[in-house]
Coordinates of C-alpha atoms in Angstrom, one line a residue:
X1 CA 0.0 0.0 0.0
X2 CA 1.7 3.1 -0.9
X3 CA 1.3 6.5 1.4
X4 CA -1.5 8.1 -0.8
X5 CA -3.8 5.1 -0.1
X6 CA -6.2 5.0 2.5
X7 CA -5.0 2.8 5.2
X8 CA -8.5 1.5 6.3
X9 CA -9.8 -1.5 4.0
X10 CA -13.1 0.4 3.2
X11 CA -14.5 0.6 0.1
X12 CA -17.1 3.1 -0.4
X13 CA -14.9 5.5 1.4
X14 CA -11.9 4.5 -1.1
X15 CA -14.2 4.6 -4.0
X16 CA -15.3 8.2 -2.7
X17 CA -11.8 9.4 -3.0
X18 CA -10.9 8.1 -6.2
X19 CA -14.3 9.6 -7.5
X20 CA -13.3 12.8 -6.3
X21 CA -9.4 13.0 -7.5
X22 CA -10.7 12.1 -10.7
X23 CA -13.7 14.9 -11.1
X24 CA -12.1 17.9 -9.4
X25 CA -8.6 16.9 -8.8
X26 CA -8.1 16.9 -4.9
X27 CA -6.7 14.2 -3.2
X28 CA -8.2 13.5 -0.4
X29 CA -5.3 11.1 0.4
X30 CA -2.9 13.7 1.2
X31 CA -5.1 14.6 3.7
X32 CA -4.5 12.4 7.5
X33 CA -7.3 9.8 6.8
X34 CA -8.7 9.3 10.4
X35 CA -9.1 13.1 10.7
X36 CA -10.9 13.8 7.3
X37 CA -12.9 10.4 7.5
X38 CA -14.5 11.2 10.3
X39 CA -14.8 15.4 9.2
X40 CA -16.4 13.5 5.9
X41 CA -18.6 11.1 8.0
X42 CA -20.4 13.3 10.3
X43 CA -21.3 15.3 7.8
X44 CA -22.8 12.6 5.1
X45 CA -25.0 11.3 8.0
X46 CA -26.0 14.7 8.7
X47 CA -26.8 15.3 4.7
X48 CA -29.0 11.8 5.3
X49 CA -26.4 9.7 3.2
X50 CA -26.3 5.7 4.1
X51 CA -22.6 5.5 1.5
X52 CA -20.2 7.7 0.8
X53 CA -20.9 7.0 -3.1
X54 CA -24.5 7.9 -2.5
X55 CA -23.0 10.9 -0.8
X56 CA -21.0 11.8 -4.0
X57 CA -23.4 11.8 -6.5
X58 CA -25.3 13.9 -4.7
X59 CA -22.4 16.4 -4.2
X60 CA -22.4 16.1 -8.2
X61 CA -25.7 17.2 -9.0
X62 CA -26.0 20.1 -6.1
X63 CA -23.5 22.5 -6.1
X64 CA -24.3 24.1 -2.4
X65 CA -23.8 20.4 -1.0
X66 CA -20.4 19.9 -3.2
X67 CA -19.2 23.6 -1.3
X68 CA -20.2 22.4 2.0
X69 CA -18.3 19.3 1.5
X70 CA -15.3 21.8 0.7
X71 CA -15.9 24.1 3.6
X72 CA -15.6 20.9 5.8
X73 CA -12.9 19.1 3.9
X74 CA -10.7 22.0 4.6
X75 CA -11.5 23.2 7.4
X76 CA -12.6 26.9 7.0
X77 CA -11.7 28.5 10.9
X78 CA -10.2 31.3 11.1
X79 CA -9.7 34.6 13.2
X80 CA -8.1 37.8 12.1
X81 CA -4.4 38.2 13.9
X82 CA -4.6 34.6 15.1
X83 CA -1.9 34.3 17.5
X84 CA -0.9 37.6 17.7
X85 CA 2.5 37.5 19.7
X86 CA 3.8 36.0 15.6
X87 CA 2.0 38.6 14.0
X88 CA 4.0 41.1 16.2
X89 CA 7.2 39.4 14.9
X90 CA 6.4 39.7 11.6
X91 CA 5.8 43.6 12.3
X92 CA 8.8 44.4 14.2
X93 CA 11.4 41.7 12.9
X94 CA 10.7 40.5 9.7
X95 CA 9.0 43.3 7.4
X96 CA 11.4 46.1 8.5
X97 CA 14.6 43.4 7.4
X98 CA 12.1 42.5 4.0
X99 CA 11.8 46.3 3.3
X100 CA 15.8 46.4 4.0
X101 CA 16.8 43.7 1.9
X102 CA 14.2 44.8 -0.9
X103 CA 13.5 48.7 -1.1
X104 CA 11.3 47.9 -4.2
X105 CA 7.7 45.9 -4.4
X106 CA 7.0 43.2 -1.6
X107 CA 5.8 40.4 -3.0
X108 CA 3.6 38.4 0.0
X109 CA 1.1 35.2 -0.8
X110 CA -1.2 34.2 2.0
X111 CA -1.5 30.4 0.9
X112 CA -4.7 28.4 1.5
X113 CA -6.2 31.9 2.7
X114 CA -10.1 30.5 4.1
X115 CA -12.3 33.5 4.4
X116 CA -9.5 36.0 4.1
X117 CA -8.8 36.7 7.6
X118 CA -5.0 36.1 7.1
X119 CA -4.4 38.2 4.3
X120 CA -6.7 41.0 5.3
X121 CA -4.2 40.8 8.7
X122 CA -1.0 41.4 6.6
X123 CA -3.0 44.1 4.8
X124 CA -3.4 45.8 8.1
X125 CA 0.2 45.3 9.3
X126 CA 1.6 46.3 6.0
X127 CA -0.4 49.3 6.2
X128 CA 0.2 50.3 10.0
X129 CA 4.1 49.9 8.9
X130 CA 3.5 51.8 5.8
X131 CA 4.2 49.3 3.4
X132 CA 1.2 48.4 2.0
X133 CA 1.9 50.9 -0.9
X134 CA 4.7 49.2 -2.2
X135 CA 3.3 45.4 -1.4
X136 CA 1.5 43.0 -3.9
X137 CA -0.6 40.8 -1.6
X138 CA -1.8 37.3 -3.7
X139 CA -4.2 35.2 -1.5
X140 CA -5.4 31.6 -2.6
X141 CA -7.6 28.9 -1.7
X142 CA -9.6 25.6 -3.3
X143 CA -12.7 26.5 -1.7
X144 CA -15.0 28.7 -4.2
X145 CA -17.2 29.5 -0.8
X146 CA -14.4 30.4 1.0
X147 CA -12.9 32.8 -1.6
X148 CA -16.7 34.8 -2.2
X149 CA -16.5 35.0 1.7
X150 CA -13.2 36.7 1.7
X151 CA -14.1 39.1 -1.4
X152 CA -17.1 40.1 0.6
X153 CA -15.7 40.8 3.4
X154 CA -18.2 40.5 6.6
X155 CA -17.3 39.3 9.6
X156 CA -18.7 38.3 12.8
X157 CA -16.7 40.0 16.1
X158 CA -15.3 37.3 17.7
X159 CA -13.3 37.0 14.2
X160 CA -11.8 40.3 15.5
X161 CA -11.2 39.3 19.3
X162 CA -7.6 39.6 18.5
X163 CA -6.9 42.7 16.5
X164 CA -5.8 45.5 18.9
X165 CA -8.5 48.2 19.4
X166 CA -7.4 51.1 17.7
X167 CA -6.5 49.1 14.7
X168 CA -10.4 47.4 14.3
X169 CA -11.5 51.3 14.6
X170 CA -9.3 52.4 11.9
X171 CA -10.4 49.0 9.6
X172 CA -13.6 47.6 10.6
X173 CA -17.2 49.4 10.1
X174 CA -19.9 47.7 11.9
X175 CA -23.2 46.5 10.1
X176 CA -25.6 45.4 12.6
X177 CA -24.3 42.2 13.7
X178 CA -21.3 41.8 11.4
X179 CA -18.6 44.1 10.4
X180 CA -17.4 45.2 6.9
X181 CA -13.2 45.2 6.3
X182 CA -12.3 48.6 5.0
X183 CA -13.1 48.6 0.9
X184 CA -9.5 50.5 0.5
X185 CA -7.7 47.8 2.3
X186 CA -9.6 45.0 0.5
X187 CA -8.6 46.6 -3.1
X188 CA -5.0 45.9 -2.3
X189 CA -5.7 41.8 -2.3
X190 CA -5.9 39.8 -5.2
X191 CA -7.8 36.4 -4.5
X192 CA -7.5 33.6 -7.1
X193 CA -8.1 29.3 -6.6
X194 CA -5.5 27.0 -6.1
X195 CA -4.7 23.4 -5.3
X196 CA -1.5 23.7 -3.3
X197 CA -0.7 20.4 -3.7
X198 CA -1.6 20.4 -7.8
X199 CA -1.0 23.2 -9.0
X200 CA 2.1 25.0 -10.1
X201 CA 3.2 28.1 -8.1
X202 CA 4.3 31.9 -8.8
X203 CA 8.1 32.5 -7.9
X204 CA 9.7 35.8 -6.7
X205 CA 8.1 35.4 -2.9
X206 CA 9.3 37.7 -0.2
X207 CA 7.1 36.6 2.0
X208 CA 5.1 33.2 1.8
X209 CA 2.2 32.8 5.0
X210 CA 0.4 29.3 5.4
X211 CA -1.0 28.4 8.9
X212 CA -2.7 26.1 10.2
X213 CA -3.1 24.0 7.1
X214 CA 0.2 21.5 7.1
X215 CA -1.4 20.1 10.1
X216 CA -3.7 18.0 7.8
X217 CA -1.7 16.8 5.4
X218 CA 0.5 13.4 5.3
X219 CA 4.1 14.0 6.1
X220 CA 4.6 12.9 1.9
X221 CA 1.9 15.7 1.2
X222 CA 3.9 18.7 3.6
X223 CA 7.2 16.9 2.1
X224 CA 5.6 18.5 -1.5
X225 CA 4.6 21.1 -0.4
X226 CA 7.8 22.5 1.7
X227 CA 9.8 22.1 -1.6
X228 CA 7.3 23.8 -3.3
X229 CA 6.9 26.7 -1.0
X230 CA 11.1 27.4 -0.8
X231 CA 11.5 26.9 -5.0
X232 CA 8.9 30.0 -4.8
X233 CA 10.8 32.2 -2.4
X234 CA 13.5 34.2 -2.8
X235 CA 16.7 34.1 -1.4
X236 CA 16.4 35.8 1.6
X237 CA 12.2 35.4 1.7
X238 CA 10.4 33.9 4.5
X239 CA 7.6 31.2 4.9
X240 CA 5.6 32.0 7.8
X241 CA 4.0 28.7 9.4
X242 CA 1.4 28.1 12.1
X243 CA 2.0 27.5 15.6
X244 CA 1.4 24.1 15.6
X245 CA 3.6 23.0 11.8
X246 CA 7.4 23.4 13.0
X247 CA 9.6 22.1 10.1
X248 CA 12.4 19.8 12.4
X249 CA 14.7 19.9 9.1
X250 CA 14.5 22.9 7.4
X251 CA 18.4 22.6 5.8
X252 CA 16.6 19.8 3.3
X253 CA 14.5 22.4 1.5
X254 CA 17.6 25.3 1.4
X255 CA 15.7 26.9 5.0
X256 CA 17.1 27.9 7.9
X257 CA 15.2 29.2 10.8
X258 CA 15.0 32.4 11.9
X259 CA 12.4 33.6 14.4
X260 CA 10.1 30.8 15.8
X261 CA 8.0 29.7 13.4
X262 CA 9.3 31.8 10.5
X263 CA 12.0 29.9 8.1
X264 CA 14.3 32.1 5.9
X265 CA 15.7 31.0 2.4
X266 CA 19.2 29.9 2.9
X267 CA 21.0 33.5 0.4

């Protein structure tokens, strides 16, 4: 049985996943199977679904049940300024040695973005360090949902518990129960789909951020996609990870580490 396999001997959930490599092109065997199976489960007996290949064609033939499947495949939670001691790194440290080592455009990706909180947070930095003028900020995700989310830009508070005070005023205008990210701030990110693990990537990265995502993937599957992720950096650049995704070996794909959790391309 090779890694991409599933490792449990079950049929309609193996036949699920080959049905769905084949029709959109995810994997869902780079994904840890006990995690995702069980994601997958819960929701295809909450959808009324005795098999997962009943389950599929379903997700064929209605669209809003194929992006729910999305939304839960990958896990769409996320907070603006999630962990905010990094963020305060990335402020201090890292974007005034970026802007040192490269006094022309920034160019950032926020990889496997979710509802945008992430790159709407380096949006904010950038422009509390005024930066964001001479920044390109590129944000991608495989979940069509996700990305409309982002675009439109609403949020519920506790999305904001973590952005200091005086930045939310400067950013955030409430709307009833929601709040609405600042339209001039939103203008400055580009969202686009992506398949990390598929599709090619842009080069000519100062700054790569993807959190709280290598956490689901097989250790062959992060292998991919740490490779990937440094041949798109420059030398110099930095991939920002989350809390949780320390790479024990960065030397093996030309990284070295710098502050915790942020790896710098080996010059």
């Amino acid at each position: 049985m090779t890694e991409h396999e599933p490792v449990l001997e079950d049929p309609d959930y193996i036949g699920f996943v080959r049905s769905i490599e084949r029709s959109t092109g995810i994997n869902l065997a780079d994904y840890k199977e006990a995690q995702m199976k069980r994601r997958l489960t819960t929701l295809r007996i909450k959808k009324g679904y005795e098999t997962f290949s009943a389950f599929y064609d379903a997700m064929m033939k209605d669209k809003p049940l194929f992006h729910e499947f999305l939304d839960r495949m990958t896990i769409n939670v996320s907070e603006f300024w999630r962990n905010p001691n990094r963020w305060e790194v990335l402020r201090d440290k890292i974007l005034p040695m970026l802007s040192a080592q490269n006094p022309g455009v920034l160019k950032i990706w926020s990889a496997a973005c979710s509802t945008g909180e992430e790159p709407y947070t380096l949006a904010m930095i950038l422009a509390e360090n005024r930066m964001l003028n001479r920044s390109r900020i590129v944000a991608t995700d495989i979940d069509d949902g996700a990305l409309h989310k982002a675009k439109e830009g609403l949020y519920v508070e506790r999305s904001l518990k973590d952005v200091p005070p005086e930045v939310a005023a400067r950013y955030f205008q409430e709307e009833g129960s929601v709040y609405r990210f600042n339209d001039n701030l939103k203008k400055e990110v580009t969202f686009h789909k992506q398949n990390l693990l598929t599709d090619r990537f842009e080069s000519g990265y100062d700054l790569i951020v993807c959190r709280n995502v290598m956490i689901y993937f097989t250790e062959g599957a992060k292998h991919k996609l740490y490779q990937k992720f440094a041949a798109s950096l420059k030398p110099g650049g930095f991939l920002f990870v989350g809390s949780t995704e320390q790479i024990f070996n960065p030397g093996q794909y030309g990284l070295e580490s710098n502050e915790t959790f942020f790896y710098r391309k080996i010059q």
